[in-house]
């Protein structure tokens, strides 16, 4: 029989965000299999866009209470609630829900927390921000970590994208967690789009272009790129770089890189998923220097485009 599935995610319902895209594509496949899918996201709880990162963080904390209220009100309408870990940190009894409660990872919060604790040791001397801001974000990170632990504790099933996350979660929380590992994948149509758009090997090799896909941030290697660019250009002087989906203004990226505007360095901060095959078509090599990742869609998409991709071992 068709299942009635509710997706709960504490992020804006925006296809440019990797975590949300995973849910969008899951919903599409579930519907294609005959299931009924609805969603409750940060965009539903707070329709207007936040004016600052602090306001966004506060809304993420408040979101779980709004989501819980929505589930309680509509619990009889759903057989499955599939929530991003941390978005719904309550027991089924408090939610008045009797179906299957799933906590899904699109990048394990525990591994992210380990990375956040390592930042000052990795890059000493970097600006730390204002004193009150540091206190605020430290407290909110602690609250979000606690919410994620509760979500894992109350879930009937925990869905993870790789075995490394499963090992970490069992070691740091409970060994008997009900974990299901399901790696990410691309649809046949999506793979075909990348293959059809790809330029021939001679053109791609001639471009000498390295591409990166992902939001700009320390966890995904933002502080390493200055050294990466210098080392590559020391060996390949005409190497070009294309940064895709950074969601940050190019001036901010150049400030992080500590470089003046360079010829052959291209920033496309925002694009639609359907545009990506064309943006990757003439790239030679992919790079993904992330310190904590779930073998995300970015790497899969580069490989689907026929681009060999170099990544950190995480």
PDB file of C-alpha atoms in Angstrom:
ATOM      1  CA  UNK A   1       0.000   0.000   0.000  1.00  0.00           C
ATOM      2  CA  UNK A   2       1.205   3.586  -0.588  1.00  0.00           C
ATOM      3  CA  UNK A   3       2.914   5.151   2.419  1.00  0.00           C
ATOM      4  CA  UNK A   4       2.161   8.656   3.640  1.00  0.00           C
ATOM      5  CA  UNK A   5       5.554  10.235   4.288  1.00  0.00           C
ATOM      6  CA  UNK A   6       6.347  13.537   5.978  1.00  0.00           C
ATOM      7  CA  UNK A   7       9.789  15.046   5.366  1.00  0.00           C
ATOM      8  CA  UNK A   8      11.041  17.378   8.125  1.00  0.00           C
ATOM      9  CA  UNK A   9      14.132  19.504   7.484  1.00  0.00           C
ATOM     10  CA  UNK A  10      15.343  22.535   9.452  1.00  0.00           C
ATOM     11  CA  UNK A  11      16.723  24.274   6.350  1.00  0.00           C
ATOM     12  CA  UNK A  12      15.110  26.455   3.677  1.00  0.00           C
ATOM     13  CA  UNK A  13      13.407  24.399   0.975  1.00  0.00           C
ATOM     14  CA  UNK A  14      15.927  25.410  -1.669  1.00  0.00           C
ATOM     15  CA  UNK A  15      17.352  23.084  -4.334  1.00  0.00           C
ATOM     16  CA  UNK A  16      20.685  24.937  -4.182  1.00  0.00           C
ATOM     17  CA  UNK A  17      21.342  23.409  -0.747  1.00  0.00           C
ATOM     18  CA  UNK A  18      22.833  19.929  -0.941  1.00  0.00           C
ATOM     19  CA  UNK A  19      21.016  18.568   2.121  1.00  0.00           C
ATOM     20  CA  UNK A  20      17.664  19.781   0.823  1.00  0.00           C
ATOM     21  CA  UNK A  21      18.340  18.478  -2.688  1.00  0.00           C
ATOM     22  CA  UNK A  22      18.795  15.002  -1.253  1.00  0.00           C
ATOM     23  CA  UNK A  23      15.335  15.221   0.298  1.00  0.00           C
ATOM     24  CA  UNK A  24      13.847  16.668  -2.877  1.00  0.00           C
ATOM     25  CA  UNK A  25      15.210  13.816  -4.959  1.00  0.00           C
ATOM     26  CA  UNK A  26      14.114  11.234  -2.385  1.00  0.00           C
ATOM     27  CA  UNK A  27      10.616  12.714  -2.431  1.00  0.00           C
ATOM     28  CA  UNK A  28      10.577  12.524  -6.223  1.00  0.00           C
ATOM     29  CA  UNK A  29      11.537   8.847  -6.165  1.00  0.00           C
ATOM     30  CA  UNK A  30       9.051   8.022  -3.412  1.00  0.00           C
ATOM     31  CA  UNK A  31       6.250   9.688  -5.371  1.00  0.00           C
ATOM     32  CA  UNK A  32       7.302   7.798  -8.498  1.00  0.00           C
ATOM     33  CA  UNK A  33       6.871   4.595  -6.464  1.00  0.00           C
ATOM     34  CA  UNK A  34       3.308   5.570  -5.579  1.00  0.00           C
ATOM     35  CA  UNK A  35       3.838   7.047  -2.105  1.00  0.00           C
ATOM     36  CA  UNK A  36       2.397  10.338  -0.878  1.00  0.00           C
ATOM     37  CA  UNK A  37       5.015  12.834   0.325  1.00  0.00           C
ATOM     38  CA  UNK A  38       4.624  16.146   2.156  1.00  0.00           C
ATOM     39  CA  UNK A  39       7.290  18.345   3.724  1.00  0.00           C
ATOM     40  CA  UNK A  40       7.723  20.730   6.634  1.00  0.00           C
ATOM     41  CA  UNK A  41      10.831  22.878   6.315  1.00  0.00           C
ATOM     42  CA  UNK A  42      12.331  26.053   7.700  1.00  0.00           C
ATOM     43  CA  UNK A  43      10.636  27.855   4.809  1.00  0.00           C
ATOM     44  CA  UNK A  44       7.249  26.627   6.048  1.00  0.00           C
ATOM     45  CA  UNK A  45       7.915  27.530   9.673  1.00  0.00           C
ATOM     46  CA  UNK A  46       9.387  30.951   8.834  1.00  0.00           C
ATOM     47  CA  UNK A  47       8.279  32.080   5.351  1.00  0.00           C
ATOM     48  CA  UNK A  48      10.361  35.287   5.311  1.00  0.00           C
ATOM     49  CA  UNK A  49      14.109  34.948   4.790  1.00  0.00           C
ATOM     50  CA  UNK A  50      16.257  35.710   7.874  1.00  0.00           C
ATOM     51  CA  UNK A  51      18.175  38.985   7.818  1.00  0.00           C
ATOM     52  CA  UNK A  52      21.335  37.641   9.478  1.00  0.00           C
ATOM     53  CA  UNK A  53      23.175  34.448  10.314  1.00  0.00           C
ATOM     54  CA  UNK A  54      22.339  34.928  14.008  1.00  0.00           C
ATOM     55  CA  UNK A  55      18.621  35.123  13.214  1.00  0.00           C
ATOM     56  CA  UNK A  56      18.930  32.029  11.017  1.00  0.00           C
ATOM     57  CA  UNK A  57      20.575  30.120  13.890  1.00  0.00           C
ATOM     58  CA  UNK A  58      17.857  31.155  16.350  1.00  0.00           C
ATOM     59  CA  UNK A  59      15.208  30.020  13.882  1.00  0.00           C
ATOM     60  CA  UNK A  60      16.883  26.637  13.595  1.00  0.00           C
ATOM     61  CA  UNK A  61      16.622  26.275  17.380  1.00  0.00           C
ATOM     62  CA  UNK A  62      12.953  27.304  17.365  1.00  0.00           C
ATOM     63  CA  UNK A  63      12.141  25.171  14.345  1.00  0.00           C
ATOM     64  CA  UNK A  64      12.019  21.873  16.239  1.00  0.00           C
ATOM     65  CA  UNK A  65       9.158  23.149  18.430  1.00  0.00           C
ATOM     66  CA  UNK A  66       7.176  24.337  15.420  1.00  0.00           C
ATOM     67  CA  UNK A  67       7.835  21.035  13.648  1.00  0.00           C
ATOM     68  CA  UNK A  68       6.744  19.067  16.706  1.00  0.00           C
ATOM     69  CA  UNK A  69       3.515  21.060  16.861  1.00  0.00           C
ATOM     70  CA  UNK A  70       2.894  20.346  13.174  1.00  0.00           C
ATOM     71  CA  UNK A  71       3.472  16.601  13.658  1.00  0.00           C
ATOM     72  CA  UNK A  72       1.190  16.449  16.708  1.00  0.00           C
ATOM     73  CA  UNK A  73      -1.580  18.221  14.807  1.00  0.00           C
ATOM     74  CA  UNK A  74      -1.227  15.963  11.746  1.00  0.00           C
ATOM     75  CA  UNK A  75       0.122  12.708  13.229  1.00  0.00           C
ATOM     76  CA  UNK A  76      -2.803  10.582  12.011  1.00  0.00           C
ATOM     77  CA  UNK A  77      -2.117  11.632   8.403  1.00  0.00           C
ATOM     78  CA  UNK A  78       1.356  10.041   8.162  1.00  0.00           C
ATOM     79  CA  UNK A  79       2.857   6.563   8.330  1.00  0.00           C
ATOM     80  CA  UNK A  80       6.486   7.746   8.211  1.00  0.00           C
ATOM     81  CA  UNK A  81       8.205  10.897   9.476  1.00  0.00           C
ATOM     82  CA  UNK A  82      11.665  11.232   7.919  1.00  0.00           C
ATOM     83  CA  UNK A  83      13.530  14.074   9.637  1.00  0.00           C
ATOM     84  CA  UNK A  84      16.996  15.513   9.177  1.00  0.00           C
ATOM     85  CA  UNK A  85      18.937  14.650  12.334  1.00  0.00           C
ATOM     86  CA  UNK A  86      18.330  17.387  14.911  1.00  0.00           C
ATOM     87  CA  UNK A  87      15.205  18.777  13.265  1.00  0.00           C
ATOM     88  CA  UNK A  88      12.792  16.745  15.399  1.00  0.00           C
ATOM     89  CA  UNK A  89      14.456  15.809  18.716  1.00  0.00           C
ATOM     90  CA  UNK A  90      11.399  14.400  20.499  1.00  0.00           C
ATOM     91  CA  UNK A  91      10.000  10.992  21.349  1.00  0.00           C
ATOM     92  CA  UNK A  92       7.049   9.548  19.479  1.00  0.00           C
ATOM     93  CA  UNK A  93       5.040   9.797  22.674  1.00  0.00           C
ATOM     94  CA  UNK A  94       5.550  13.567  22.818  1.00  0.00           C
ATOM     95  CA  UNK A  95       4.804  13.804  19.115  1.00  0.00           C
ATOM     96  CA  UNK A  96       1.679  11.616  19.504  1.00  0.00           C
ATOM     97  CA  UNK A  97       2.898   9.731  16.477  1.00  0.00           C
ATOM     98  CA  UNK A  98       2.603   5.951  16.046  1.00  0.00           C
ATOM     99  CA  UNK A  99       4.316   5.374  12.706  1.00  0.00           C
ATOM    100  CA  UNK A 100       7.984   4.999  11.766  1.00  0.00           C
ATOM    101  CA  UNK A 101      10.254   7.833  12.956  1.00  0.00           C
ATOM    102  CA  UNK A 102      13.421   8.150  10.858  1.00  0.00           C
ATOM    103  CA  UNK A 103      16.451  10.332  11.633  1.00  0.00           C
ATOM    104  CA  UNK A 104      18.464  10.936   8.449  1.00  0.00           C
ATOM    105  CA  UNK A 105      22.045  12.181   8.106  1.00  0.00           C
ATOM    106  CA  UNK A 106      23.310  14.160   5.134  1.00  0.00           C
ATOM    107  CA  UNK A 107      26.623  14.729   6.927  1.00  0.00           C
ATOM    108  CA  UNK A 108      27.040  13.508  10.483  1.00  0.00           C
ATOM    109  CA  UNK A 109      26.684  16.174  13.163  1.00  0.00           C
ATOM    110  CA  UNK A 110      29.208  14.414  15.424  1.00  0.00           C
ATOM    111  CA  UNK A 111      31.914  14.571  12.738  1.00  0.00           C
ATOM    112  CA  UNK A 112      31.074  18.227  12.106  1.00  0.00           C
ATOM    113  CA  UNK A 113      31.439  18.935  15.819  1.00  0.00           C
ATOM    114  CA  UNK A 114      34.839  17.224  15.862  1.00  0.00           C
ATOM    115  CA  UNK A 115      35.945  19.440  13.007  1.00  0.00           C
ATOM    116  CA  UNK A 116      34.630  22.622  14.693  1.00  0.00           C
ATOM    117  CA  UNK A 117      36.694  21.816  17.785  1.00  0.00           C
ATOM    118  CA  UNK A 118      39.823  21.409  15.645  1.00  0.00           C
ATOM    119  CA  UNK A 119      39.600  24.733  13.786  1.00  0.00           C
ATOM    120  CA  UNK A 120      41.773  26.811  16.137  1.00  0.00           C
ATOM    121  CA  UNK A 121      44.513  24.161  16.140  1.00  0.00           C
ATOM    122  CA  UNK A 122      44.437  23.771  12.367  1.00  0.00           C
ATOM    123  CA  UNK A 123      44.543  27.507  11.624  1.00  0.00           C
ATOM    124  CA  UNK A 124      45.954  29.390  14.627  1.00  0.00           C
ATOM    125  CA  UNK A 125      45.944  33.162  14.539  1.00  0.00           C
ATOM    126  CA  UNK A 126      42.784  33.522  12.455  1.00  0.00           C
ATOM    127  CA  UNK A 127      40.257  36.177  13.554  1.00  0.00           C
ATOM    128  CA  UNK A 128      37.806  34.691  16.050  1.00  0.00           C
ATOM    129  CA  UNK A 129      35.017  37.238  15.767  1.00  0.00           C
ATOM    130  CA  UNK A 130      33.480  39.328  18.526  1.00  0.00           C
ATOM    131  CA  UNK A 131      33.390  38.043  22.101  1.00  0.00           C
ATOM    132  CA  UNK A 132      29.584  38.011  22.400  1.00  0.00           C
ATOM    133  CA  UNK A 133      29.285  36.368  18.997  1.00  0.00           C
ATOM    134  CA  UNK A 134      31.644  33.563  20.045  1.00  0.00           C
ATOM    135  CA  UNK A 135      29.580  32.936  23.184  1.00  0.00           C
ATOM    136  CA  UNK A 136      26.315  32.982  21.211  1.00  0.00           C
ATOM    137  CA  UNK A 137      27.463  30.507  18.568  1.00  0.00           C
ATOM    138  CA  UNK A 138      29.127  28.240  21.140  1.00  0.00           C
ATOM    139  CA  UNK A 139      25.857  28.009  23.085  1.00  0.00           C
ATOM    140  CA  UNK A 140      23.737  27.441  20.001  1.00  0.00           C
ATOM    141  CA  UNK A 141      26.105  24.755  18.696  1.00  0.00           C
ATOM    142  CA  UNK A 142      25.793  22.994  22.033  1.00  0.00           C
ATOM    143  CA  UNK A 143      21.988  23.160  21.863  1.00  0.00           C
ATOM    144  CA  UNK A 144      21.946  21.833  18.301  1.00  0.00           C
ATOM    145  CA  UNK A 145      24.329  19.008  19.254  1.00  0.00           C
ATOM    146  CA  UNK A 146      22.046  18.075  22.153  1.00  0.00           C
ATOM    147  CA  UNK A 147      19.008  18.157  19.842  1.00  0.00           C
ATOM    148  CA  UNK A 148      20.779  15.868  17.362  1.00  0.00           C
ATOM    149  CA  UNK A 149      21.676  13.373  20.094  1.00  0.00           C
ATOM    150  CA  UNK A 150      18.034  13.339  21.218  1.00  0.00           C
ATOM    151  CA  UNK A 151      16.823  12.819  17.655  1.00  0.00           C
ATOM    152  CA  UNK A 152      19.111   9.808  17.286  1.00  0.00           C
ATOM    153  CA  UNK A 153      18.028   8.428  20.668  1.00  0.00           C
ATOM    154  CA  UNK A 154      14.307   8.598  19.869  1.00  0.00           C
ATOM    155  CA  UNK A 155      14.417   7.385  16.245  1.00  0.00           C
ATOM    156  CA  UNK A 156      13.106   3.987  15.158  1.00  0.00           C
ATOM    157  CA  UNK A 157      15.605   4.048  12.291  1.00  0.00           C
ATOM    158  CA  UNK A 158      18.752   6.076  11.600  1.00  0.00           C
ATOM    159  CA  UNK A 159      19.634   6.475   7.938  1.00  0.00           C
ATOM    160  CA  UNK A 160      23.305   7.219   7.170  1.00  0.00           C
ATOM    161  CA  UNK A 161      25.158   7.616   3.848  1.00  0.00           C
ATOM    162  CA  UNK A 162      28.302   5.638   4.749  1.00  0.00           C
ATOM    163  CA  UNK A 163      29.831   3.146   7.168  1.00  0.00           C
ATOM    164  CA  UNK A 164      32.250   5.703   8.658  1.00  0.00           C
ATOM    165  CA  UNK A 165      29.306   7.668  10.062  1.00  0.00           C
ATOM    166  CA  UNK A 166      27.825   4.457  11.447  1.00  0.00           C
ATOM    167  CA  UNK A 167      31.086   3.610  13.238  1.00  0.00           C
ATOM    168  CA  UNK A 168      31.363   7.137  14.669  1.00  0.00           C
ATOM    169  CA  UNK A 169      27.772   7.199  15.909  1.00  0.00           C
ATOM    170  CA  UNK A 170      27.995   3.790  17.538  1.00  0.00           C
ATOM    171  CA  UNK A 171      31.293   4.642  19.239  1.00  0.00           C
ATOM    172  CA  UNK A 172      30.163   8.016  20.557  1.00  0.00           C
ATOM    173  CA  UNK A 173      26.561   7.242  21.488  1.00  0.00           C
ATOM    174  CA  UNK A 174      25.234   3.672  21.557  1.00  0.00           C
ATOM    175  CA  UNK A 175      26.479   0.454  19.990  1.00  0.00           C
ATOM    176  CA  UNK A 176      22.998  -0.991  19.371  1.00  0.00           C
ATOM    177  CA  UNK A 177      21.582   1.878  17.321  1.00  0.00           C
ATOM    178  CA  UNK A 178      19.084   0.861  14.574  1.00  0.00           C
ATOM    179  CA  UNK A 179      21.251   2.084  11.682  1.00  0.00           C
ATOM    180  CA  UNK A 180      20.670   1.615   7.964  1.00  0.00           C
ATOM    181  CA  UNK A 181      23.492   2.679   5.601  1.00  0.00           C
ATOM    182  CA  UNK A 182      22.312   3.856   2.162  1.00  0.00           C
ATOM    183  CA  UNK A 183      24.904   5.660   0.000  1.00  0.00           C
ATOM    184  CA  UNK A 184      23.756   8.504  -2.229  1.00  0.00           C
ATOM    185  CA  UNK A 185      23.071   7.991  -5.892  1.00  0.00           C
ATOM    186  CA  UNK A 186      21.963   9.778  -9.048  1.00  0.00           C
ATOM    187  CA  UNK A 187      18.955   8.994 -11.185  1.00  0.00           C
ATOM    188  CA  UNK A 188      19.437   7.554 -14.645  1.00  0.00           C
ATOM    189  CA  UNK A 189      18.175  10.824 -16.125  1.00  0.00           C
ATOM    190  CA  UNK A 190      20.620  12.895 -14.089  1.00  0.00           C
ATOM    191  CA  UNK A 191      23.585  10.719 -15.080  1.00  0.00           C
ATOM    192  CA  UNK A 192      22.556  10.918 -18.716  1.00  0.00           C
ATOM    193  CA  UNK A 193      22.455  14.727 -18.546  1.00  0.00           C
ATOM    194  CA  UNK A 194      26.062  14.866 -17.315  1.00  0.00           C
ATOM    195  CA  UNK A 195      27.294  12.431 -19.940  1.00  0.00           C
ATOM    196  CA  UNK A 196      25.533  14.208 -22.797  1.00  0.00           C
ATOM    197  CA  UNK A 197      26.869  17.629 -21.756  1.00  0.00           C
ATOM    198  CA  UNK A 198      30.488  16.541 -21.283  1.00  0.00           C
ATOM    199  CA  UNK A 199      33.009  17.849 -23.799  1.00  0.00           C
ATOM    200  CA  UNK A 200      35.432  15.446 -25.440  1.00  0.00           C
ATOM    201  CA  UNK A 201      38.621  14.624 -23.535  1.00  0.00           C
ATOM    202  CA  UNK A 202      40.867  16.737 -25.800  1.00  0.00           C
ATOM    203  CA  UNK A 203      38.866  19.893 -25.036  1.00  0.00           C
ATOM    204  CA  UNK A 204      38.769  19.237 -21.302  1.00  0.00           C
ATOM    205  CA  UNK A 205      42.491  18.510 -21.095  1.00  0.00           C
ATOM    206  CA  UNK A 206      43.269  21.689 -23.040  1.00  0.00           C
ATOM    207  CA  UNK A 207      41.255  23.819 -20.579  1.00  0.00           C
ATOM    208  CA  UNK A 208      43.382  22.766 -17.580  1.00  0.00           C
ATOM    209  CA  UNK A 209      40.418  23.713 -15.372  1.00  0.00           C
ATOM    210  CA  UNK A 210      39.955  22.502 -11.787  1.00  0.00           C
ATOM    211  CA  UNK A 211      36.409  22.710 -10.427  1.00  0.00           C
ATOM    212  CA  UNK A 212      35.007  22.752  -6.908  1.00  0.00           C
ATOM    213  CA  UNK A 213      31.320  22.363  -5.986  1.00  0.00           C
ATOM    214  CA  UNK A 214      30.054  23.358  -2.553  1.00  0.00           C
ATOM    215  CA  UNK A 215      29.281  26.108  -0.086  1.00  0.00           C
ATOM    216  CA  UNK A 216      32.305  28.159   0.894  1.00  0.00           C
ATOM    217  CA  UNK A 217      33.417  27.331   4.429  1.00  0.00           C
ATOM    218  CA  UNK A 218      36.353  26.068   6.473  1.00  0.00           C
ATOM    219  CA  UNK A 219      34.940  22.533   6.724  1.00  0.00           C
ATOM    220  CA  UNK A 220      34.931  22.220   2.932  1.00  0.00           C
ATOM    221  CA  UNK A 221      38.500  23.444   2.568  1.00  0.00           C
ATOM    222  CA  UNK A 222      38.083  27.206   2.147  1.00  0.00           C
ATOM    223  CA  UNK A 223      41.246  27.875   4.138  1.00  0.00           C
ATOM    224  CA  UNK A 224      43.289  25.414   2.087  1.00  0.00           C
ATOM    225  CA  UNK A 225      42.498  26.764  -1.358  1.00  0.00           C
ATOM    226  CA  UNK A 226      45.110  29.529  -1.317  1.00  0.00           C
ATOM    227  CA  UNK A 227      47.850  26.924  -0.926  1.00  0.00           C
ATOM    228  CA  UNK A 228      46.189  24.559  -3.405  1.00  0.00           C
ATOM    229  CA  UNK A 229      46.066  27.251  -6.099  1.00  0.00           C
ATOM    230  CA  UNK A 230      49.683  28.282  -5.537  1.00  0.00           C
ATOM    231  CA  UNK A 231      50.996  24.709  -5.631  1.00  0.00           C
ATOM    232  CA  UNK A 232      49.053  23.773  -8.746  1.00  0.00           C
ATOM    233  CA  UNK A 233      50.113  26.907 -10.612  1.00  0.00           C
ATOM    234  CA  UNK A 234      53.717  26.320  -9.652  1.00  0.00           C
ATOM    235  CA  UNK A 235      53.512  23.124 -11.749  1.00  0.00           C
ATOM    236  CA  UNK A 236      50.764  24.109 -14.220  1.00  0.00           C
ATOM    237  CA  UNK A 237      51.067  27.908 -14.699  1.00  0.00           C
ATOM    238  CA  UNK A 238      47.975  28.157 -16.927  1.00  0.00           C
ATOM    239  CA  UNK A 239      45.692  26.164 -14.624  1.00  0.00           C
ATOM    240  CA  UNK A 240      42.202  27.623 -14.274  1.00  0.00           C
ATOM    241  CA  UNK A 241      39.788  27.292 -11.359  1.00  0.00           C
ATOM    242  CA  UNK A 242      36.002  27.297 -11.237  1.00  0.00           C
ATOM    243  CA  UNK A 243      34.192  27.529  -7.877  1.00  0.00           C
ATOM    244  CA  UNK A 244      30.523  26.535  -8.107  1.00  0.00           C
ATOM    245  CA  UNK A 245      27.678  26.993  -5.636  1.00  0.00           C
ATOM    246  CA  UNK A 246      29.710  28.787  -2.984  1.00  0.00           C
ATOM    247  CA  UNK A 247      26.689  30.912  -1.898  1.00  0.00           C
ATOM    248  CA  UNK A 248      29.213  33.642  -0.960  1.00  0.00           C
ATOM    249  CA  UNK A 249      30.213  36.833  -2.742  1.00  0.00           C
ATOM    250  CA  UNK A 250      33.448  36.528  -4.720  1.00  0.00           C
ATOM    251  CA  UNK A 251      35.045  39.383  -2.751  1.00  0.00           C
ATOM    252  CA  UNK A 252      34.667  37.389   0.473  1.00  0.00           C
ATOM    253  CA  UNK A 253      36.259  34.353  -1.168  1.00  0.00           C
ATOM    254  CA  UNK A 254      39.195  36.407  -2.466  1.00  0.00           C
ATOM    255  CA  UNK A 255      39.677  37.797   1.054  1.00  0.00           C
ATOM    256  CA  UNK A 256      39.820  34.245   2.429  1.00  0.00           C
ATOM    257  CA  UNK A 257      42.229  33.233  -0.310  1.00  0.00           C
ATOM    258  CA  UNK A 258      44.352  36.291   0.475  1.00  0.00           C
ATOM    259  CA  UNK A 259      44.757  36.779  -3.239  1.00  0.00           C
ATOM    260  CA  UNK A 260      44.109  39.658  -5.585  1.00  0.00           C
ATOM    261  CA  UNK A 261      41.629  38.970  -8.385  1.00  0.00           C
ATOM    262  CA  UNK A 262      43.299  36.418 -10.615  1.00  0.00           C
ATOM    263  CA  UNK A 263      42.876  35.679 -14.258  1.00  0.00           C
ATOM    264  CA  UNK A 264      41.484  32.194 -14.697  1.00  0.00           C
ATOM    265  CA  UNK A 265      39.721  32.049 -11.308  1.00  0.00           C
ATOM    266  CA  UNK A 266      35.943  31.983 -11.772  1.00  0.00           C
ATOM    267  CA  UNK A 267      33.245  32.210  -9.099  1.00  0.00           C
ATOM    268  CA  UNK A 268      29.661  31.123  -9.769  1.00  0.00           C
ATOM    269  CA  UNK A 269      28.100  31.458  -6.344  1.00  0.00           C
ATOM    270  CA  UNK A 270      24.614  30.429  -7.372  1.00  0.00           C
ATOM    271  CA  UNK A 271      23.232  28.122 -10.044  1.00  0.00           C
ATOM    272  CA  UNK A 272      20.240  25.869 -10.619  1.00  0.00           C
ATOM    273  CA  UNK A 273      20.848  22.088 -10.515  1.00  0.00           C
ATOM    274  CA  UNK A 274      19.858  21.716 -14.166  1.00  0.00           C
ATOM    275  CA  UNK A 275      22.687  24.116 -15.114  1.00  0.00           C
ATOM    276  CA  UNK A 276      25.409  22.004 -13.515  1.00  0.00           C
ATOM    277  CA  UNK A 277      26.082  19.575 -16.400  1.00  0.00           C
ATOM    278  CA  UNK A 278      26.942  22.527 -18.648  1.00  0.00           C
ATOM    279  CA  UNK A 279      29.126  24.131 -15.981  1.00  0.00           C
ATOM    280  CA  UNK A 280      31.134  20.920 -15.583  1.00  0.00           C
ATOM    281  CA  UNK A 281      31.292  20.102 -19.307  1.00  0.00           C
ATOM    282  CA  UNK A 282      34.728  21.633 -19.983  1.00  0.00           C
ATOM    283  CA  UNK A 283      36.368  20.934 -16.606  1.00  0.00           C
ATOM    284  CA  UNK A 284      39.473  18.757 -16.435  1.00  0.00           C
ATOM    285  CA  UNK A 285      39.750  17.717 -12.783  1.00  0.00           C
ATOM    286  CA  UNK A 286      37.561  18.045  -9.703  1.00  0.00           C
ATOM    287  CA  UNK A 287      38.818  18.931  -6.221  1.00  0.00           C
ATOM    288  CA  UNK A 288      36.900  18.511  -2.987  1.00  0.00           C
ATOM    289  CA  UNK A 289      39.096  19.308   0.047  1.00  0.00           C
ATOM    290  CA  UNK A 290      36.411  18.685   2.674  1.00  0.00           C
ATOM    291  CA  UNK A 291      37.363  17.643   6.207  1.00  0.00           C
ATOM    292  CA  UNK A 292      34.033  15.955   7.055  1.00  0.00           C
ATOM    293  CA  UNK A 293      31.675  14.800   4.362  1.00  0.00           C
ATOM    294  CA  UNK A 294      29.246  12.003   3.594  1.00  0.00           C
ATOM    295  CA  UNK A 295      30.520  11.364   0.038  1.00  0.00           C
ATOM    296  CA  UNK A 296      28.156  14.091  -1.044  1.00  0.00           C
ATOM    297  CA  UNK A 297      26.355  14.775  -4.295  1.00  0.00           C
ATOM    298  CA  UNK A 298      29.115  17.125  -5.470  1.00  0.00           C
ATOM    299  CA  UNK A 299      31.606  14.281  -5.880  1.00  0.00           C
ATOM    300  CA  UNK A 300      29.022  11.980  -7.460  1.00  0.00           C
ATOM    301  CA  UNK A 301      28.074  14.668  -9.973  1.00  0.00           C
ATOM    302  CA  UNK A 302      31.687  15.342 -10.939  1.00  0.00           C
ATOM    303  CA  UNK A 303      32.310  11.632 -11.433  1.00  0.00           C
ATOM    304  CA  UNK A 304      29.105  11.320 -13.453  1.00  0.00           C
ATOM    305  CA  UNK A 305      30.435  14.092 -15.699  1.00  0.00           C
ATOM    306  CA  UNK A 306      33.566  12.008 -16.333  1.00  0.00           C
ATOM    307  CA  UNK A 307      35.781  14.262 -14.209  1.00  0.00           C
ATOM    308  CA  UNK A 308      38.403  12.550 -12.021  1.00  0.00           C
ATOM    309  CA  UNK A 309      38.020  14.076  -8.568  1.00  0.00           C
ATOM    310  CA  UNK A 310      40.573  14.418  -5.781  1.00  0.00           C
ATOM    311  CA  UNK A 311      39.295  14.582  -2.200  1.00  0.00           C
ATOM    312  CA  UNK A 312      40.648  14.420   1.313  1.00  0.00           C
ATOM    313  CA  UNK A 313      40.336  11.147   3.180  1.00  0.00           C
ATOM    314  CA  UNK A 314      37.591  11.983   5.727  1.00  0.00           C
TER     315      UNK A 314
END
